[in-house]
Coordinates of C-alpha atoms in Angstrom, one line a residue:
X1 CA 134.5 130.7 79.1
X2 CA 132.3 133.9 77.2
X3 CA 128.0 131.9 76.7
X4 CA 128.8 132.5 73.1
X5 CA 131.9 130.8 73.1
X6 CA 130.0 127.6 75.0
X7 CA 127.4 127.8 72.1
X8 CA 129.2 127.6 69.2
X9 CA 132.7 125.4 70.2
X10 CA 134.5 126.4 66.7
X11 CA 138.1 126.5 66.5
X12 CA 138.1 126.8 70.4
X13 CA 139.7 124.6 73.0
X14 CA 137.5 124.1 75.9
X15 CA 137.8 120.9 77.2
X16 CA 135.8 118.5 75.4
X17 CA 133.3 121.4 74.0
X18 CA 133.7 120.6 70.2
X19 CA 131.9 117.1 71.2
X20 CA 129.0 118.0 72.1
X21 CA 126.2 117.5 70.0
X22 CA 124.4 121.8 69.9
X23 CA 121.2 121.4 68.5
X24 CA 120.6 124.4 66.2
X25 CA 118.4 126.0 68.3
X26 CA 120.7 125.8 71.9
X27 CA 123.8 127.4 68.7
X28 CA 121.7 130.5 68.4
X29 CA 121.3 131.1 72.2
X30 CA 124.2 133.6 73.1
X31 CA 122.4 135.8 75.9
X32 CA 120.8 134.5 78.8
X33 CA 117.3 135.3 77.4
X34 CA 117.5 133.0 74.6
X35 CA 118.9 130.2 76.5
X36 CA 116.8 130.7 78.7
X37 CA 113.5 130.4 76.6
X38 CA 115.3 127.4 74.9
X39 CA 115.7 125.4 78.2
X40 CA 111.7 126.0 79.1
X41 CA 110.5 125.3 75.2
X42 CA 111.9 122.2 75.0
X43 CA 112.5 119.9 78.5
X44 CA 109.1 118.8 79.7
X45 CA 106.9 120.4 82.0
X46 CA 107.8 117.9 85.2
X47 CA 111.3 118.6 84.5
X48 CA 111.2 122.5 84.4
X49 CA 115.1 124.5 85.7
X50 CA 114.7 124.5 89.3
X51 CA 116.5 128.1 91.1
X52 CA 118.1 127.9 94.0
X53 CA 119.8 130.4 96.6
X54 CA 121.4 130.4 100.2
X55 CA 120.1 133.1 102.1
X56 CA 120.1 134.0 105.6
X57 CA 117.9 132.3 108.1
X58 CA 115.9 135.3 109.6
X59 CA 114.3 135.6 106.5
X60 CA 110.3 133.8 105.7
X61 CA 109.1 132.5 102.3
X62 CA 107.5 135.6 101.5
X63 CA 110.8 137.2 101.8
X64 CA 112.8 134.8 99.3
X65 CA 109.6 134.8 96.8
X66 CA 109.9 138.2 97.6
X67 CA 113.8 138.6 96.1
X68 CA 113.0 135.9 92.7
X69 CA 110.4 138.6 92.0
X70 CA 112.8 141.1 92.1
X71 CA 115.1 138.5 90.0
X72 CA 113.0 137.9 87.2
X73 CA 112.6 142.0 86.7
X74 CA 115.8 143.3 86.7
X75 CA 117.5 140.5 84.9
X76 CA 114.8 139.1 82.9
X77 CA 112.3 142.1 81.9
X78 CA 108.5 140.0 81.9
X79 CA 109.8 136.8 82.0
X80 CA 107.3 135.2 85.3
X81 CA 109.0 133.1 87.5
X82 CA 107.2 129.9 89.4
X83 CA 106.2 130.3 93.3
X84 CA 109.4 130.0 95.9
X85 CA 108.2 126.1 96.9
X86 CA 109.5 126.0 100.5
X87 CA 112.2 127.9 101.9
X88 CA 114.6 124.6 103.5
X89 CA 117.2 124.8 107.2
X90 CA 119.4 122.6 108.5
X91 CA 117.9 123.1 112.0
X92 CA 114.8 120.0 112.9
X93 CA 111.8 120.3 114.4
X94 CA 111.6 119.6 118.0
X95 CA 110.1 116.0 118.0
X96 CA 106.2 115.2 118.9
X97 CA 104.2 113.2 120.8
X98 CA 103.7 110.7 116.9
X99 CA 107.0 111.3 117.0
X100 CA 108.9 109.5 119.9
X101 CA 105.1 107.2 119.9
X102 CA 107.4 106.2 117.1
X103 CA 109.9 105.8 118.7
X104 CA 108.9 103.7 120.8
X105 CA 107.1 101.2 118.9
X106 CA 110.1 100.9 117.1
X107 CA 111.8 100.4 120.1
X108 CA 108.9 97.4 121.3
X109 CA 109.3 95.6 118.5
X110 CA 113.6 95.1 118.7
X111 CA 113.6 95.0 121.7
X112 CA 110.4 91.3 121.6
X113 CA 113.1 90.5 118.4
X114 CA 115.9 90.0 120.4
X115 CA 114.3 88.3 124.2
X116 CA 112.7 86.0 121.1
X117 CA 115.7 85.7 119.0
X118 CA 117.1 84.7 122.5
X119 CA 114.4 82.1 123.2
X120 CA 114.7 80.4 120.6
X121 CA 118.2 79.6 120.7
X122 CA 118.8 78.8 124.0
X123 CA 115.9 76.8 123.3
X124 CA 117.4 75.2 120.8
X125 CA 121.4 74.4 121.9
X126 CA 119.9 73.4 125.5
X127 CA 120.4 70.3 126.4
X128 CA 116.1 69.8 125.8
X129 CA 116.5 71.0 122.4
X130 CA 112.9 72.9 121.7
X131 CA 111.2 74.1 124.2
X132 CA 108.1 71.7 125.1
X133 CA 104.3 72.8 124.2
X134 CA 104.9 76.5 125.1
X135 CA 101.9 78.9 126.3
X136 CA 100.2 81.8 124.0
X137 CA 102.1 84.6 125.7
X138 CA 106.0 82.3 124.3
X139 CA 104.9 81.7 121.1
X140 CA 103.5 85.0 120.7
X141 CA 107.4 86.0 121.6
X142 CA 108.8 83.3 119.5
X143 CA 107.2 84.8 116.2
X144 CA 109.7 87.8 116.8
X145 CA 112.7 85.5 116.6
X146 CA 114.9 86.5 114.6
X147 CA 116.8 83.4 113.7
X148 CA 113.6 81.0 113.8
X149 CA 112.2 83.9 110.5
X150 CA 115.9 84.7 108.2
X151 CA 115.2 80.0 108.6
X152 CA 112.0 80.7 106.7
X153 CA 112.2 83.4 105.0
X154 CA 115.9 81.0 103.5
X155 CA 114.2 78.5 103.1
X156 CA 113.7 76.6 99.6
X157 CA 111.6 73.7 100.4
X158 CA 108.9 73.0 98.4
X159 CA 105.2 72.3 98.9
X160 CA 103.1 69.6 96.5
X161 CA 101.1 72.0 95.1
X162 CA 103.4 74.8 94.7
X163 CA 103.3 77.2 91.4
X164 CA 107.2 77.7 91.3
X165 CA 107.2 79.7 88.5
X166 CA 106.0 82.4 90.6
X167 CA 108.6 82.8 92.6
X168 CA 110.5 83.9 89.7
X169 CA 108.3 86.8 88.0
X170 CA 107.8 88.5 91.5
X171 CA 110.8 88.8 92.0
X172 CA 111.7 90.4 88.4
X173 CA 108.5 91.8 88.3
X174 CA 109.3 93.8 91.6
X175 CA 112.8 94.9 90.0
X176 CA 111.2 95.6 87.3
X177 CA 109.3 98.8 88.8
X178 CA 112.5 99.1 90.5
X179 CA 114.3 100.2 87.8
X180 CA 111.3 102.7 85.9
X181 CA 111.4 103.9 89.3
X182 CA 115.1 105.0 89.3
X183 CA 114.3 106.2 85.5
X184 CA 112.0 108.7 87.6
X185 CA 113.8 109.8 90.2
X186 CA 116.4 110.7 87.4
X187 CA 113.8 113.1 86.2
X188 CA 112.3 114.8 88.8
X189 CA 115.6 114.8 90.5
X190 CA 117.8 118.3 89.9
X191 CA 120.4 117.7 87.2
X192 CA 122.3 120.9 85.2
X193 CA 121.2 118.9 82.1
X194 CA 117.9 119.7 81.2
X195 CA 118.2 119.2 77.5
X196 CA 120.6 116.4 77.4
X197 CA 116.8 114.6 78.5
X198 CA 114.4 115.3 75.4
X199 CA 117.5 112.8 73.4
X200 CA 116.3 110.1 76.8
X201 CA 113.2 110.4 77.5
X202 CA 112.2 109.4 73.0
X203 CA 114.2 106.6 72.5
X204 CA 112.6 103.5 71.6
X205 CA 115.4 101.6 72.9
X206 CA 114.2 103.0 76.2
X207 CA 110.3 101.5 75.9
X208 CA 110.7 98.9 78.7
X209 CA 111.3 101.8 81.4
X210 CA 109.9 104.8 79.9
X211 CA 106.5 102.8 79.1
X212 CA 107.4 100.6 82.1
X213 CA 103.6 101.1 83.7
X214 CA 102.3 96.9 82.4
X215 CA 105.4 96.4 85.4
X216 CA 102.6 96.4 87.7
X217 CA 99.8 95.4 86.2
X218 CA 101.9 91.6 86.5
X219 CA 100.8 91.6 89.9
X220 CA 97.8 92.6 89.5
X221 CA 97.2 89.3 87.5
X222 CA 98.8 87.1 89.6
X223 CA 97.7 88.1 93.0
X224 CA 93.7 87.5 90.5
X225 CA 95.0 84.6 89.2
X226 CA 96.0 83.3 93.1
X227 CA 92.5 84.3 95.2
X228 CA 90.9 82.6 92.1
X229 CA 92.9 79.5 92.7
X230 CA 93.1 78.9 96.6
X231 CA 89.2 80.4 97.1
X232 CA 88.0 77.4 94.4
X233 CA 90.2 74.8 96.3
X234 CA 88.9 75.6 99.6
X235 CA 85.0 75.9 98.3
X236 CA 85.5 72.4 96.8
X237 CA 87.2 71.8 100.1
X238 CA 84.5 73.5 102.5
X239 CA 81.7 72.2 100.3
X240 CA 80.9 75.7 99.1
X241 CA 80.8 76.9 102.8
X242 CA 82.4 80.4 103.4
X243 CA 82.5 82.8 105.3
X244 CA 82.5 86.1 103.4
X245 CA 83.8 88.1 106.5
X246 CA 87.0 85.9 107.9
X247 CA 87.4 86.5 104.6
X248 CA 88.1 89.5 104.2
X249 CA 90.0 89.0 107.5
X250 CA 92.8 87.4 106.9
X251 CA 93.4 89.8 103.7
X252 CA 93.8 92.7 106.4
X253 CA 95.5 91.4 108.8
X254 CA 97.8 89.9 106.6
X255 CA 98.7 93.4 104.6
X256 CA 98.6 96.3 107.6
X257 CA 101.2 95.3 110.2
X258 CA 103.6 96.3 107.7
X259 CA 102.3 99.1 105.6
X260 CA 100.9 100.7 108.4
X261 CA 104.4 100.6 110.5
X262 CA 106.3 102.3 106.5
X263 CA 103.4 104.5 106.7
X264 CA 104.4 105.4 110.4
X265 CA 107.6 106.1 109.6
X266 CA 106.9 108.4 106.8
X267 CA 104.2 110.6 108.7
X268 CA 106.5 110.4 111.7
X269 CA 110.6 110.0 111.3
X270 CA 111.8 110.2 108.1
X271 CA 112.0 113.8 107.9
X272 CA 114.7 113.2 110.0
X273 CA 116.8 111.3 108.8
X274 CA 118.2 113.9 106.2
X275 CA 118.7 117.0 105.0
X276 CA 119.5 118.7 101.5
X277 CA 117.4 122.1 99.4
X278 CA 115.2 119.1 97.6
X279 CA 114.5 118.4 101.6
X280 CA 111.1 120.2 101.1
X281 CA 109.4 117.0 98.9
X282 CA 109.5 114.4 101.5
X283 CA 108.6 117.0 104.8
X284 CA 105.7 117.4 102.1
X285 CA 105.2 113.7 102.4
X286 CA 105.4 113.8 106.3
X287 CA 102.1 115.9 106.4
X288 CA 99.8 114.6 104.3
X289 CA 100.2 111.3 105.9
X290 CA 100.2 113.1 108.9
X291 CA 96.4 113.8 107.6
X292 CA 95.5 111.0 105.5
X293 CA 97.0 108.3 106.6
X294 CA 93.9 106.6 107.6
X295 CA 93.5 106.9 103.9
X296 CA 95.5 104.7 103.2
X297 CA 95.0 101.9 106.3
X298 CA 90.5 102.2 105.1
X299 CA 92.7 101.4 101.3
X300 CA 91.0 104.0 100.0
X301 CA 92.9 106.5 99.0
X302 CA 92.8 106.0 95.5
X303 CA 89.5 107.2 95.2
X304 CA 89.9 110.7 96.4
X305 CA 92.0 113.4 94.4
X306 CA 93.7 115.0 96.6
X307 CA 96.0 118.4 96.5
X308 CA 99.3 117.1 95.9
X309 CA 99.2 113.9 96.5
X310 CA 98.6 110.4 97.9
X311 CA 100.0 109.9 101.8
X312 CA 102.7 107.2 100.0
X313 CA 102.5 107.5 97.1
X314 CA 102.6 103.4 95.5
X315 CA 100.0 102.4 98.4
X316 CA 97.9 103.2 95.1
X317 CA 98.3 99.6 94.8
X318 CA 97.7 98.2 97.1
X319 CA 94.6 100.2 97.9
X320 CA 93.2 98.7 94.7
X321 CA 94.8 95.3 94.6
X322 CA 93.0 95.5 98.5
X323 CA 90.0 96.4 96.5
X324 CA 89.4 93.8 93.7
X325 CA 90.4 91.5 96.5
X326 CA 86.9 92.1 98.8
X327 CA 84.8 92.0 94.9
X328 CA 86.6 89.4 93.8
X329 CA 83.8 86.9 95.5
X330 CA 81.4 88.5 92.9
X331 CA 83.0 86.2 90.5
X332 CA 85.0 83.8 92.0
X333 CA 82.1 82.4 93.3
X334 CA 79.8 81.9 90.6
X335 CA 82.4 80.0 88.8
X336 CA 82.3 77.5 91.6
X337 CA 78.0 77.3 91.9
X338 CA 77.3 78.5 88.2
X339 CA 79.5 77.5 85.7
X340 CA 78.2 79.2 83.0
X341 CA 76.9 82.3 85.2
X342 CA 80.0 82.8 86.3
X343 CA 82.0 82.1 82.6
X344 CA 79.8 84.9 81.1
X345 CA 79.9 87.3 84.5
X346 CA 83.6 87.4 84.1
X347 CA 83.9 87.7 80.5
X348 CA 81.2 90.9 80.4
X349 CA 83.6 91.6 83.8
X350 CA 86.8 91.3 81.2
X351 CA 85.0 93.5 78.5
X352 CA 83.5 96.2 80.6
X353 CA 87.4 96.6 82.0
X354 CA 88.6 97.4 78.6
X355 CA 85.1 99.7 77.9
X356 CA 85.5 101.6 80.4
X357 CA 89.0 103.2 80.8
X358 CA 88.6 103.7 76.5
X359 CA 85.6 105.6 76.9
X360 CA 87.1 107.9 80.3
X361 CA 90.2 108.2 78.5
X362 CA 88.3 109.9 74.9
X363 CA 85.8 112.2 76.4
X364 CA 88.8 113.6 79.0
X365 CA 91.5 113.5 76.4
X366 CA 93.9 111.8 78.3
X367 CA 96.4 110.5 76.9
X368 CA 97.0 107.1 77.0
X369 CA 99.2 105.4 78.9
X370 CA 102.1 107.4 81.4
X371 CA 103.8 109.8 78.8
X372 CA 106.4 112.0 81.4
X373 CA 107.2 115.0 78.2
X374 CA 103.8 116.6 79.6
X375 CA 102.6 117.2 82.5
X376 CA 100.4 114.0 83.8
X377 CA 99.2 115.3 87.7
X378 CA 95.5 115.6 86.7
X379 CA 96.6 111.6 84.5
X380 CA 98.0 110.2 87.5
X381 CA 95.2 110.6 90.3
X382 CA 92.1 110.6 88.0
X383 CA 93.0 107.8 85.8
X384 CA 96.2 105.8 86.0
X385 CA 95.3 104.6 89.8
X386 CA 91.5 103.9 89.2
X387 CA 90.4 100.8 89.9
X388 CA 88.2 101.0 87.2
X389 CA 91.6 101.5 85.1
X390 CA 93.4 98.6 85.9
X391 CA 89.9 95.9 87.3
X392 CA 90.7 94.0 84.1
X393 CA 94.1 92.8 84.4
X394 CA 93.3 91.6 88.4
X395 CA 90.3 89.9 85.6
X396 CA 92.8 88.1 83.9
X397 CA 94.2 86.4 86.7
X398 CA 91.0 85.6 87.6
X399 CA 90.6 83.4 83.9
X400 CA 94.2 82.2 85.0
X401 CA 93.3 81.0 88.4
X402 CA 90.0 79.4 86.5
X403 CA 91.5 77.6 84.0
X404 CA 94.7 76.7 86.7
X405 CA 92.0 75.5 88.6
X406 CA 90.1 73.1 86.1
X407 CA 93.3 71.4 85.5
X408 CA 93.9 71.0 88.6
X409 CA 90.1 69.0 89.3
X410 CA 90.8 67.5 85.4
X411 CA 95.0 67.5 84.4
X412 CA 94.3 64.7 81.6
X413 CA 93.1 67.4 79.4
X414 CA 95.8 69.9 79.7
X415 CA 98.2 66.7 79.2
X416 CA 97.7 67.1 75.5
X417 CA 98.1 70.1 74.3
X418 CA 99.1 70.3 70.1
X419 CA 102.8 70.9 70.0
X420 CA 101.4 73.5 67.0
X421 CA 98.7 75.1 69.6
X422 CA 101.8 75.7 72.7
X423 CA 104.7 77.8 69.7
X424 CA 101.3 80.1 68.7
X425 CA 100.6 80.8 72.7
X426 CA 105.0 81.8 73.3
X427 CA 104.7 83.6 69.9
X428 CA 101.7 85.4 70.1
X429 CA 102.5 86.1 73.8
X430 CA 106.6 87.8 73.4
X431 CA 104.4 90.1 70.3
X432 CA 102.0 91.0 72.8
X433 CA 104.0 92.3 75.6
X434 CA 106.8 93.7 73.2
X435 CA 103.8 95.1 71.3
X436 CA 102.2 96.6 74.4
X437 CA 105.6 98.4 75.9
X438 CA 106.8 99.2 71.9
X439 CA 104.1 100.1 70.4
X440 CA 103.3 103.1 73.5
X441 CA 106.2 104.4 72.3
X442 CA 104.4 106.1 69.6
X443 CA 102.8 108.1 71.7
X444 CA 106.2 109.5 73.9
X445 CA 107.0 111.2 70.2
X446 CA 106.6 114.8 70.4
X447 CA 106.2 115.3 66.6
X448 CA 103.0 113.6 67.9
X449 CA 100.9 116.5 69.3
X450 CA 98.5 116.1 71.9
X451 CA 96.0 116.4 69.8
X452 CA 97.1 112.3 68.9
X453 CA 95.6 111.6 71.8
X454 CA 91.3 112.4 70.8
X455 CA 92.0 109.5 68.3
X456 CA 90.8 106.5 68.0
X457 CA 94.0 104.3 68.2
X458 CA 94.4 106.6 71.6
X459 CA 91.6 104.9 73.6
X460 CA 91.8 101.8 72.3
X461 CA 94.9 101.1 73.5
X462 CA 94.7 103.1 76.3
X463 CA 91.5 100.1 77.3
X464 CA 93.2 97.2 76.3
X465 CA 97.2 97.6 76.5
X466 CA 97.5 96.8 80.3
X467 CA 94.7 93.5 79.3
X468 CA 96.6 92.5 76.8
X469 CA 100.0 92.4 78.6
X470 CA 98.1 90.2 81.2
X471 CA 97.2 88.0 78.8
X472 CA 101.1 87.6 77.8
X473 CA 101.3 86.7 81.9
X474 CA 99.0 84.6 82.1
X475 CA 100.3 81.9 79.3
X476 CA 103.4 82.4 80.8
X477 CA 102.4 80.7 83.9
X478 CA 99.8 78.9 82.4
X479 CA 102.7 77.3 80.3
X480 CA 104.7 76.8 83.0
X481 CA 102.1 75.1 85.2
X482 CA 101.1 72.6 82.6
X483 CA 104.6 71.6 81.7
X484 CA 105.5 73.2 78.6
X485 CA 107.5 76.5 79.7
X486 CA 111.2 74.9 79.1
X487 CA 113.4 77.1 80.2
X488 CA 111.6 79.7 81.0
X489 CA 109.8 77.8 83.8
X490 CA 113.4 76.5 84.8
X491 CA 114.6 80.2 85.0
X492 CA 112.0 81.0 87.0
X493 CA 111.3 77.8 89.1
X494 CA 115.3 78.4 89.8
X495 CA 115.6 77.7 94.2
X496 CA 117.2 81.0 95.0
X497 CA 114.3 83.5 93.8
X498 CA 112.1 81.5 96.5
X499 CA 113.2 83.9 99.5
X500 CA 113.9 86.7 97.3
X501 CA 110.6 86.1 96.5
X502 CA 109.5 86.5 99.8
X503 CA 110.3 89.9 99.9
X504 CA 109.2 91.8 96.9
X505 CA 106.0 93.0 99.1
X506 CA 109.1 95.0 101.4
X507 CA 110.6 95.8 98.9
X508 CA 108.0 97.7 96.3
X509 CA 106.2 99.5 99.9
X510 CA 110.0 100.7 101.1
X511 CA 111.4 101.1 97.4
X512 CA 110.8 104.2 96.2
X513 CA 110.8 106.1 99.3
X514 CA 114.5 104.5 99.9
X515 CA 115.4 106.7 96.4
X516 CA 112.8 109.4 97.1
X517 CA 115.7 109.9 100.5
X518 CA 118.8 109.6 98.6
X519 CA 117.7 112.3 95.8
X520 CA 116.3 115.0 98.0
X521 CA 118.9 115.3 100.2
X522 CA 122.0 115.4 97.5
X523 CA 123.2 119.1 97.4
X524 CA 123.9 119.7 93.7
X525 CA 122.0 119.5 91.2
X526 CA 123.1 116.0 88.9
X527 CA 124.3 114.5 86.0
X528 CA 121.7 113.1 84.0
X529 CA 122.7 109.9 82.2
X530 CA 120.8 106.4 81.0
X531 CA 124.3 104.9 82.5
X532 CA 123.9 107.1 86.3
X533 CA 120.6 105.6 86.6
X534 CA 121.5 102.6 85.8
X535 CA 124.6 102.1 88.1
X536 CA 121.6 103.8 90.8
X537 CA 119.1 101.1 89.7
X538 CA 121.6 98.5 91.3
X539 CA 122.8 100.3 94.6
X540 CA 119.0 100.5 95.0
X541 CA 118.0 97.1 94.6
X542 CA 120.5 96.1 96.8
X543 CA 120.1 98.7 99.4
X544 CA 115.7 97.9 98.9
X545 CA 116.6 94.3 99.7
X546 CA 118.1 95.0 102.3
X547 CA 115.4 96.8 104.2
X548 CA 112.9 94.9 102.7
X549 CA 114.8 91.5 104.5
X550 CA 114.9 93.7 107.7
X551 CA 111.3 94.7 107.7
X552 CA 110.3 90.6 107.0
X553 CA 111.9 89.4 109.2
X554 CA 110.9 91.5 111.8
X555 CA 107.6 92.7 111.0
X556 CA 105.4 90.7 107.9
X557 CA 106.8 86.8 109.5
X558 CA 106.0 87.5 113.0
X559 CA 102.9 89.4 112.5
X560 CA 101.3 86.8 110.5
X561 CA 102.4 84.3 113.7
X562 CA 100.5 86.6 115.6
X563 CA 97.4 86.8 113.3
X564 CA 97.7 82.4 112.8
X565 CA 97.7 82.5 116.9
X566 CA 95.2 84.9 116.8
X567 CA 92.5 82.6 114.5
X568 CA 94.0 79.4 115.7
X569 CA 90.6 78.3 117.0
X570 CA 89.0 79.4 113.3
X571 CA 92.1 77.0 111.2
X572 CA 90.6 73.9 109.8
X573 CA 93.0 70.8 109.2
X574 CA 95.7 72.5 106.8
X575 CA 95.9 71.5 103.6
X576 CA 99.1 70.8 101.5
X577 CA 100.9 74.1 100.8
X578 CA 100.7 76.8 98.7
X579 CA 102.7 80.3 98.1
X580 CA 101.1 82.9 98.6
X581 CA 101.6 86.3 96.6
X582 CA 99.1 89.0 95.6
X583 CA 100.3 93.3 95.6
X584 CA 104.1 92.1 95.8
X585 CA 103.8 89.7 97.9
X586 CA 104.7 86.7 99.3
X587 CA 104.5 85.0 102.1
X588 CA 106.5 81.7 103.6
X589 CA 104.9 78.6 103.2
X590 CA 105.2 77.7 106.4
X591 CA 103.5 80.3 107.5
X592 CA 99.7 79.7 105.6
X593 CA 97.0 78.4 107.3
X594 CA 93.6 76.8 105.0
X595 CA 92.6 80.5 105.6
X596 CA 94.8 82.3 103.7
X597 CA 93.9 83.6 100.2
X598 CA 97.1 84.3 99.1
X599 CA 98.4 88.1 100.1

């Protein structure tokens, strides 16, 4: 059909076009050039249309660039096109030394898992039962037993000091993160109905997805709470003695092996997993990781501004969490040793964590939150991932951990909280969380121009909205732990969430790139809609859970066991069992030591 008929479907029989919502600008676009101008004016910058074509394999990037230059000159007159991003070919480059090393690592882990499982199962079904006094070598092999690690993973046994509501909070939060990423992928992939996104991106009903970045702040809050709670208890047991070096080393060894494994995959074999018109984006990530992988493993990649992007974009969270962990004793130890000084220092840190982001956002005229309708590269690398923008939520967690510690020391003071206080707490918590999520949608409205970002209310929102949301999360945890959680605590403490909660770390560090792989290998432009995004979200949730399960049982849990063996001589008598969390991380209860300050 003619373009004019498609855009003005009056008295036509062009399929279902008479039911399309077509705005005035689109109706006036009766030629290709006007249509392109309309699309460009109506499409957010991060989703401008892409153009691709098949060319002979002998053509270089320069040849392709010349082709598009001629196309723009001859057809679109003076319209300026963007540079050619990449040329994708079906042939893969040959494997190099780094690729072969990664293959060897995978093969070794698989082999040890098979041997460890065989030894474990054989000992279980032998006439003697379990192995008697296994040596260190045997323990090392058994650490990779898929059978035992799966049993630990599925365990729903609770310790006497188990903050059970955190299991549900962890898993639901990482699910929320995954849902937000699903919609983000919808916006960043090749789609053919670009103009329709205008209606999607400014829907207030989609606020939990479009303005869902506080989902990650939940983990900062829980991580800070557990670090403070457990460190304060350890200081009690050790009468104030504190080995800072071992504190950091244990944390590093808990997080890094699994993290290094996925970074190694990204830097080597991931480009061989598929192909497609947009596959160059993953190849680009591969190149970045090959160059900057060590930034990630030293946890300072959130402090560097890269030309393109970070190696493993979601890794900014782990860098922040490690930095906060390293600095946390500066606030936590004074709370134990010098109560008034500690409380004062923590309050000052909380105030500073609100003032600094507000001032920076105002001075740089930045958006108060991640807004997909404007270019956000400078916002993302220069503000969003920086520790001074995120530390406030960790401080809220430390305050929560301190309150839970005081409750542990003197439970009588927390047994008789007035009913009015509980009701007001739940109402405020609910309205604060909803206010942060839905209130931020004001800045998504296209009628509010970018000049809004220089306003006082924009700076205030940038400075406090994450901390306010964290206060809401802190109340939920406090109410559930102290017995005022009601059905919320019953739901969050549901035993099903215990094994699911153990997947959160591996889900977080793999789910986004699993979505990348899926979308980048699609050969055709997709149709963007809320239904498609939600549908793909459930598919990605299942796939991410399966991959996380394999990674948890074959890499994360075995290396935690090896860390225990390595520092066995450093361990004190074991305390009651407790959960471990932070960085969207969970450790099976059976694998924890007295030294462990939860991941």
